[in-house]
Amino acid sequence: MRAKPEDYEVLDERTQNILIAVVRNFIQTADPVGSQTISKRFDFGLSPATIRNVMADLEELGFLEQPHTSAGRIPTDKAYRHYVDHIESVELPSPEDAEIIARWYTPLAGDNDGMMAATSRLLSEVSNYAGVVLSTFATSIFKRIEFVKVRDRQVLAIFVMDSANVHNKLITLEDELTQDELHKISNYLNHEFSGQPLRQIRQKVLDRMNEEKAQYDELVQQAMNIGAKTFDETSESEGDIYLGGTVNIMDQPEFITNVSRMKELFKAFEEKSRLIRILDHCLDESGINVVIGTETPFQDIQDCSFVTRTYTYGDRTVGVLGVVGPKRMVYPRIMALVDYTANIVSQKLTNG
């Protein structure tokens, strides 16, 4: 749950400064934070006793919690949310990070599938967490399709989208068709639907299938049947997901000391369906989006945060990319990295 605006209002400047200091210190060290540490590291001009009292107040407000084994305190999801929401603007990445990103994309011109896989690895390498890219399918503009007969009633559908991404799908037909018949069907579908969004095509195919079949000749009926199998909801909802560097998360202190949490997280990453659902929601957000811990609906991922941003082809959103890491991440740096990378990917897709 996100902190409510009225919770922010109760924090005077001194209290907010101490909260942010605790968050920053914990992000850096992964150790519970005590008042002595804050007093020594930050020049607030306050005694440890005063800082201790403020931290106790923050605990009552739900911003801090105290592990049983330590006298120090750690931030809650509410504290991270407050911290992230008070980052005034997304900065440019450091010159070092920007140089790595520029070098990474130089050899990838024209290879969009390779670029998405490379982007997940890049985000992982630069952030030291996991990089993730979801290339959406439903919003893509259909360009053309070809069918290749594999055996008997099995056909490989090869369709190209306007962003030059090529997708393959193996479908099983109700009746066996010759390669020549498949060629005629692909010509018909290309003529009817080229230049339209995939989601819109799917609805049109379903609508035509529900109309009186007698008004269509056999070729159109076959085309609609094959089109329904090719452009079904599975193609829409999954898209292509690229995930790199999950081992980086497993090396973080909060996971390396807790084998059961590590196993749960690794399983969630292996299945990928949870990641896809989270990233699908991020597609509707503009600018940098940060999802923290319990803001995700999946318990086995609630020790992580997602920093994401959509990328575009022209003026149309075609995917989302980002970094997945522990809640204890350096948010300003990761936000800058994700924002900068999304801009470059958008430029590469649009300009080639």
Coordinates of C-alpha atoms in Angstrom, one line a residue:
M1 CA 0.0 0.0 0.0
R2 CA 1.3 3.5 -0.8
A3 CA 1.6 6.0 1.9
K4 CA -1.3 8.4 2.0
P5 CA -0.7 12.1 1.3
E6 CA -1.9 12.9 4.9
D7 CA 0.9 10.8 6.2
Y8 CA 3.4 13.0 4.4
E9 CA 1.9 16.1 6.1
V10 CA 2.7 15.0 9.6
L11 CA 6.4 15.0 8.8
D12 CA 8.1 18.3 9.6
E13 CA 11.4 19.1 7.9
R14 CA 13.5 17.6 10.8
T15 CA 11.5 14.4 10.8
Q16 CA 11.6 14.0 7.1
N17 CA 15.4 14.6 7.0
I18 CA 15.9 11.9 9.6
L19 CA 13.7 9.5 7.7
I20 CA 15.5 10.0 4.4
A21 CA 18.9 9.7 6.2
V22 CA 17.8 6.3 7.6
V23 CA 16.6 5.1 4.2
R24 CA 19.9 6.2 2.5
N25 CA 22.0 4.7 5.2
F26 CA 20.2 1.3 5.0
I27 CA 20.4 1.3 1.2
Q28 CA 24.1 1.7 1.5
T29 CA 24.9 -0.7 4.3
A30 CA 22.0 -3.2 4.5
D31 CA 22.4 -2.9 8.3
P32 CA 19.7 -1.7 10.8
V33 CA 20.3 2.0 11.5
G34 CA 20.7 3.4 15.0
S35 CA 20.5 7.0 16.2
Q36 CA 24.2 7.1 16.9
T37 CA 24.9 6.3 13.3
I38 CA 22.7 9.0 12.0
S39 CA 24.2 11.5 14.5
K40 CA 27.7 10.7 13.3
R41 CA 27.1 10.5 9.6
F42 CA 24.7 13.4 9.1
D43 CA 25.2 16.9 10.3
F44 CA 21.7 17.6 11.7
G45 CA 23.0 19.3 14.9
L46 CA 20.9 17.0 16.9
S47 CA 21.8 14.7 19.8
P48 CA 21.5 10.9 19.5
A49 CA 18.7 11.0 22.1
T50 CA 16.7 13.5 20.0
I51 CA 17.2 11.4 16.8
R52 CA 16.2 8.3 18.8
N53 CA 12.9 10.0 19.8
V54 CA 12.2 11.0 16.2
M55 CA 12.9 7.5 14.9
A56 CA 10.5 6.1 17.6
D57 CA 7.9 8.5 16.2
L58 CA 8.6 7.3 12.7
E59 CA 8.1 3.7 13.8
E60 CA 4.7 4.5 15.3
L61 CA 3.8 6.1 12.0
G62 CA 4.7 3.0 10.1
F63 CA 7.8 4.3 8.3
L64 CA 10.4 2.3 10.3
E65 CA 10.4 -1.1 11.9
Q66 CA 12.8 -2.7 14.4
P67 CA 14.1 -6.2 13.7
H68 CA 14.1 -8.4 16.8
T69 CA 17.8 -9.0 16.8
S70 CA 18.9 -5.4 16.6
A71 CA 18.4 -2.1 18.4
G72 CA 18.6 -0.3 15.0
R73 CA 15.6 0.3 12.7
I74 CA 15.0 -0.4 9.0
P75 CA 12.7 1.3 6.5
T76 CA 9.3 -0.1 5.7
D77 CA 7.7 -0.1 2.2
K78 CA 6.0 3.1 3.3
A79 CA 9.3 4.7 4.0
Y80 CA 10.7 3.7 0.6
R81 CA 7.6 5.0 -1.1
H82 CA 7.9 8.3 0.8
Y83 CA 11.6 8.5 -0.2
V84 CA 10.9 7.8 -3.9
D85 CA 8.0 10.2 -4.1
H86 CA 10.2 13.0 -2.8
I87 CA 12.9 12.5 -5.4
E88 CA 12.4 15.8 -7.2
S89 CA 13.4 14.8 -10.7
V90 CA 15.1 12.1 -12.7
E91 CA 18.7 13.1 -13.4
L92 CA 20.9 12.0 -16.3
P93 CA 23.0 8.9 -15.7
S94 CA 26.7 9.4 -14.8
P95 CA 29.1 9.9 -17.7
E96 CA 30.4 6.4 -17.0
D97 CA 27.0 4.8 -17.2
A98 CA 26.1 6.8 -20.3
E99 CA 29.3 5.7 -22.1
I100 CA 28.6 2.0 -21.4
I101 CA 25.0 2.4 -22.7
A102 CA 26.2 4.1 -25.9
R103 CA 28.8 1.4 -26.6
W104 CA 26.3 -1.4 -25.9
Y105 CA 23.9 -0.4 -28.7
T106 CA 26.4 0.5 -31.4
P107 CA 26.5 -3.0 -33.0
L108 CA 22.8 -3.7 -32.8
A109 CA 21.4 -1.5 -35.6
G110 CA 18.4 -3.2 -37.3
D111 CA 18.2 -6.2 -34.9
N112 CA 15.3 -5.4 -32.7
D113 CA 14.9 -8.8 -31.1
G114 CA 18.6 -8.8 -30.4
M115 CA 18.3 -5.3 -29.0
M116 CA 15.6 -6.3 -26.5
A117 CA 17.7 -9.2 -25.2
A118 CA 20.8 -7.0 -25.1
T119 CA 18.9 -4.3 -23.2
S120 CA 17.9 -6.7 -20.4
R121 CA 21.6 -7.7 -20.1
L122 CA 22.7 -4.0 -20.2
L123 CA 20.3 -3.0 -17.5
S124 CA 21.5 -5.9 -15.4
E125 CA 25.2 -5.2 -15.9
V126 CA 25.0 -1.4 -15.2
S127 CA 22.6 -1.7 -12.3
N128 CA 24.0 -4.9 -10.7
Y129 CA 20.5 -6.1 -10.3
A130 CA 18.2 -7.8 -12.8
G131 CA 17.2 -6.2 -16.1
V132 CA 13.9 -6.9 -17.7
V133 CA 12.2 -6.0 -21.0
L134 CA 8.6 -6.7 -22.0
S135 CA 7.9 -6.3 -25.7
T136 CA 4.2 -6.0 -26.1
F137 CA 2.3 -7.7 -28.9
A138 CA -1.2 -6.5 -28.7
T139 CA -0.4 -2.8 -29.4
S140 CA 1.9 -3.7 -32.3
I141 CA 0.9 -2.8 -35.9
F142 CA 0.6 -5.9 -38.1
K143 CA 2.6 -5.7 -41.3
R144 CA 2.4 -9.0 -43.1
I145 CA 2.2 -12.8 -42.5
E146 CA 3.3 -15.9 -44.1
F147 CA 2.3 -19.5 -43.5
V148 CA 4.7 -22.5 -43.9
K149 CA 3.4 -26.0 -43.9
V150 CA 5.3 -28.1 -41.4
R151 CA 3.5 -31.4 -41.5
D152 CA -0.1 -32.6 -42.3
R153 CA -2.2 -30.1 -40.3
Q154 CA 0.6 -28.2 -38.6
V155 CA 1.5 -24.8 -39.9
L156 CA 4.2 -22.2 -38.8
A157 CA 2.8 -18.7 -38.9
I158 CA 5.5 -16.1 -39.4
F159 CA 4.3 -12.5 -38.9
V160 CA 6.1 -9.2 -39.1
M161 CA 5.1 -6.1 -37.1
D162 CA 5.8 -2.5 -38.1
S163 CA 8.7 -2.3 -35.6
A164 CA 10.4 -5.0 -37.6
N165 CA 9.9 -7.6 -34.9
V166 CA 9.3 -11.1 -36.3
H167 CA 7.1 -13.6 -34.4
N168 CA 6.6 -17.3 -35.0
K169 CA 3.7 -19.4 -33.9
L170 CA 3.0 -23.1 -34.5
I171 CA -0.7 -23.7 -35.1
T172 CA -2.8 -26.8 -35.8
L173 CA -5.5 -26.6 -38.5
E174 CA -8.8 -28.3 -38.5
D175 CA -8.3 -29.4 -42.1
E176 CA -5.1 -30.1 -44.1
L177 CA -4.2 -27.3 -46.6
T178 CA -1.7 -27.2 -49.4
Q179 CA 1.1 -24.7 -49.4
D180 CA -0.5 -22.9 -52.3
E181 CA -3.8 -22.6 -50.3
L182 CA -1.8 -21.2 -47.4
H183 CA -0.2 -18.7 -49.7
K184 CA -3.6 -17.5 -50.9
I185 CA -4.8 -17.2 -47.3
S186 CA -1.7 -15.1 -46.2
N187 CA -2.3 -12.8 -49.2
Y188 CA -5.9 -12.3 -48.1
L189 CA -5.0 -11.6 -44.5
N190 CA -2.2 -9.2 -45.6
H191 CA -4.6 -7.3 -47.9
E192 CA -7.3 -7.1 -45.2
F193 CA -5.4 -6.3 -42.1
S194 CA -1.9 -4.8 -42.9
G195 CA -1.4 -1.6 -41.0
Q196 CA -3.8 -2.4 -38.2
P197 CA -3.2 -3.0 -34.5
L198 CA -3.1 -6.7 -33.5
R199 CA -5.8 -6.3 -30.9
Q200 CA -8.1 -4.7 -33.5
I201 CA -7.4 -7.4 -36.0
R202 CA -8.3 -10.1 -33.5
Q203 CA -11.7 -8.5 -32.8
K204 CA -12.5 -8.1 -36.5
V205 CA -11.7 -11.7 -37.1
L206 CA -14.0 -12.8 -34.3
D207 CA -16.7 -10.5 -35.5
R208 CA -16.6 -11.9 -39.0
M209 CA -16.6 -15.5 -37.7
N210 CA -19.8 -14.8 -35.9
E211 CA -21.5 -13.4 -38.9
E212 CA -23.5 -15.5 -41.4
K213 CA -20.9 -17.8 -42.9
A214 CA -22.9 -18.3 -46.1
Q215 CA -22.0 -14.8 -47.2
Y216 CA -18.3 -15.7 -47.4
D217 CA -16.6 -18.0 -49.8
E218 CA -14.5 -20.9 -48.7
L219 CA -11.2 -19.0 -48.9
V220 CA -12.4 -16.3 -46.5
Q221 CA -13.8 -18.8 -44.1
Q222 CA -10.5 -20.6 -44.0
A223 CA -8.6 -17.3 -43.6
M224 CA -10.8 -16.4 -40.6
N225 CA -10.3 -19.8 -39.0
I226 CA -6.6 -19.6 -39.4
G227 CA -6.6 -15.9 -38.4
A228 CA -8.4 -16.7 -35.2
K229 CA -5.8 -19.3 -34.2
T230 CA -2.9 -17.0 -35.2
F231 CA -4.1 -13.8 -33.5
D232 CA -5.6 -15.3 -30.4
E233 CA -5.4 -13.9 -26.8
T234 CA -2.3 -15.8 -26.0
S235 CA -0.4 -13.9 -28.6
E236 CA -1.8 -10.6 -27.2
S237 CA -1.2 -11.1 -23.5
E238 CA 2.2 -12.7 -23.4
G239 CA 4.4 -10.6 -25.6
D240 CA 8.1 -11.4 -25.4
I241 CA 9.9 -11.0 -22.1
Y242 CA 13.7 -10.8 -21.7
L243 CA 15.2 -11.2 -18.3
G244 CA 18.9 -10.9 -17.5
G245 CA 21.1 -11.0 -14.4
T246 CA 18.7 -12.6 -11.9
V247 CA 21.7 -14.0 -10.1
N248 CA 22.6 -10.4 -9.2
I249 CA 19.6 -10.2 -6.9
M250 CA 20.4 -13.5 -5.3
D251 CA 23.7 -12.1 -4.3
Q252 CA 22.2 -9.3 -2.3
P253 CA 22.5 -9.6 1.6
E254 CA 18.7 -9.8 2.1
F255 CA 18.5 -13.0 0.0
I256 CA 21.9 -14.6 0.4
T257 CA 21.2 -15.1 4.2
N258 CA 17.6 -16.4 3.6
V259 CA 17.6 -19.6 1.4
S260 CA 13.8 -19.9 1.4
R261 CA 13.2 -16.4 0.2
M262 CA 15.8 -16.9 -2.4
K263 CA 14.1 -20.1 -3.7
E264 CA 10.7 -18.4 -3.8
L265 CA 12.1 -15.4 -5.8
F266 CA 14.0 -17.7 -8.2
K267 CA 10.9 -19.7 -8.9
A268 CA 8.9 -16.5 -9.6
F269 CA 11.6 -15.4 -12.1
E270 CA 11.6 -18.8 -13.7
E271 CA 7.8 -18.9 -14.2
K272 CA 7.8 -15.3 -15.6
S273 CA 4.0 -15.0 -15.5
R274 CA 4.1 -12.9 -12.4
L275 CA 6.7 -10.6 -14.0
I276 CA 4.5 -10.2 -17.1
R277 CA 1.5 -9.3 -15.0
I278 CA 3.4 -6.6 -13.1
L279 CA 5.0 -5.2 -16.3
D280 CA 1.6 -5.2 -18.0
H281 CA 0.3 -2.8 -15.4
C282 CA 3.4 -0.6 -15.8
L283 CA 2.5 -0.2 -19.5
D284 CA -0.3 2.2 -18.5
E285 CA 2.1 4.5 -16.5
S286 CA 3.8 7.5 -18.0
G287 CA 7.3 8.4 -17.2
I288 CA 9.4 6.5 -14.6
N289 CA 7.3 4.1 -12.5
V290 CA 8.5 2.6 -9.3
V291 CA 6.6 -0.4 -7.7
I292 CA 7.8 -1.2 -4.2
G293 CA 7.4 -4.5 -2.3
T294 CA 3.9 -5.0 -1.2
E295 CA 2.6 -2.8 -4.0
T296 CA 2.9 -6.0 -6.1
P297 CA 0.1 -8.6 -5.6
F298 CA 2.5 -11.5 -5.5
Q299 CA 4.0 -12.4 -2.1
D300 CA 7.1 -14.1 -3.4
I301 CA 8.2 -10.9 -5.2
Q302 CA 7.4 -8.5 -2.3
D303 CA 11.0 -8.3 -1.2
C304 CA 11.8 -6.5 -4.5
S305 CA 11.2 -3.2 -6.2
F306 CA 10.6 -2.6 -9.9
V307 CA 11.8 0.6 -11.6
T308 CA 10.3 0.8 -15.1
R309 CA 9.6 3.0 -18.1
T310 CA 7.7 2.4 -21.3
Y311 CA 9.5 2.7 -24.7
T312 CA 7.9 3.7 -27.9
Y313 CA 7.9 3.2 -31.7
G314 CA 7.1 6.6 -33.1
D315 CA 4.4 7.9 -30.8
R316 CA 3.1 4.5 -29.8
T317 CA 4.0 2.5 -26.7
V318 CA 5.3 -0.9 -27.7
G319 CA 6.9 -2.2 -24.5
V320 CA 8.3 -1.6 -21.0
L321 CA 11.8 -2.0 -19.7
G322 CA 13.3 -1.7 -16.3
V323 CA 15.3 -3.0 -13.3
V324 CA 14.2 -5.5 -10.7
G325 CA 16.2 -5.4 -7.4
P326 CA 15.9 -5.4 -3.7
K327 CA 13.8 -2.7 -2.1
R328 CA 17.2 -1.4 -0.8
M329 CA 18.3 0.0 -4.1
V330 CA 19.9 3.3 -5.1
Y331 CA 16.7 4.7 -6.6
P332 CA 18.0 7.9 -8.1
R333 CA 20.7 6.1 -10.0
I334 CA 18.5 3.3 -11.2
M335 CA 15.7 5.7 -12.3
A336 CA 18.3 7.7 -14.3
L337 CA 19.6 4.5 -15.9
V338 CA 16.1 3.2 -16.8
D339 CA 14.9 6.6 -18.2
Y340 CA 18.0 7.1 -20.3
T341 CA 17.9 3.5 -21.7
A342 CA 14.2 3.8 -22.6
N343 CA 14.9 7.0 -24.5
I344 CA 17.7 5.3 -26.5
V345 CA 15.6 2.2 -27.2
S346 CA 12.7 4.4 -28.5
Q347 CA 15.1 6.3 -30.7
K348 CA 16.6 3.1 -32.1
L349 CA 13.2 1.6 -32.9
T350 CA 11.9 4.7 -34.5
N351 CA 14.9 5.8 -36.5
G352 CA 16.4 2.4 -37.1

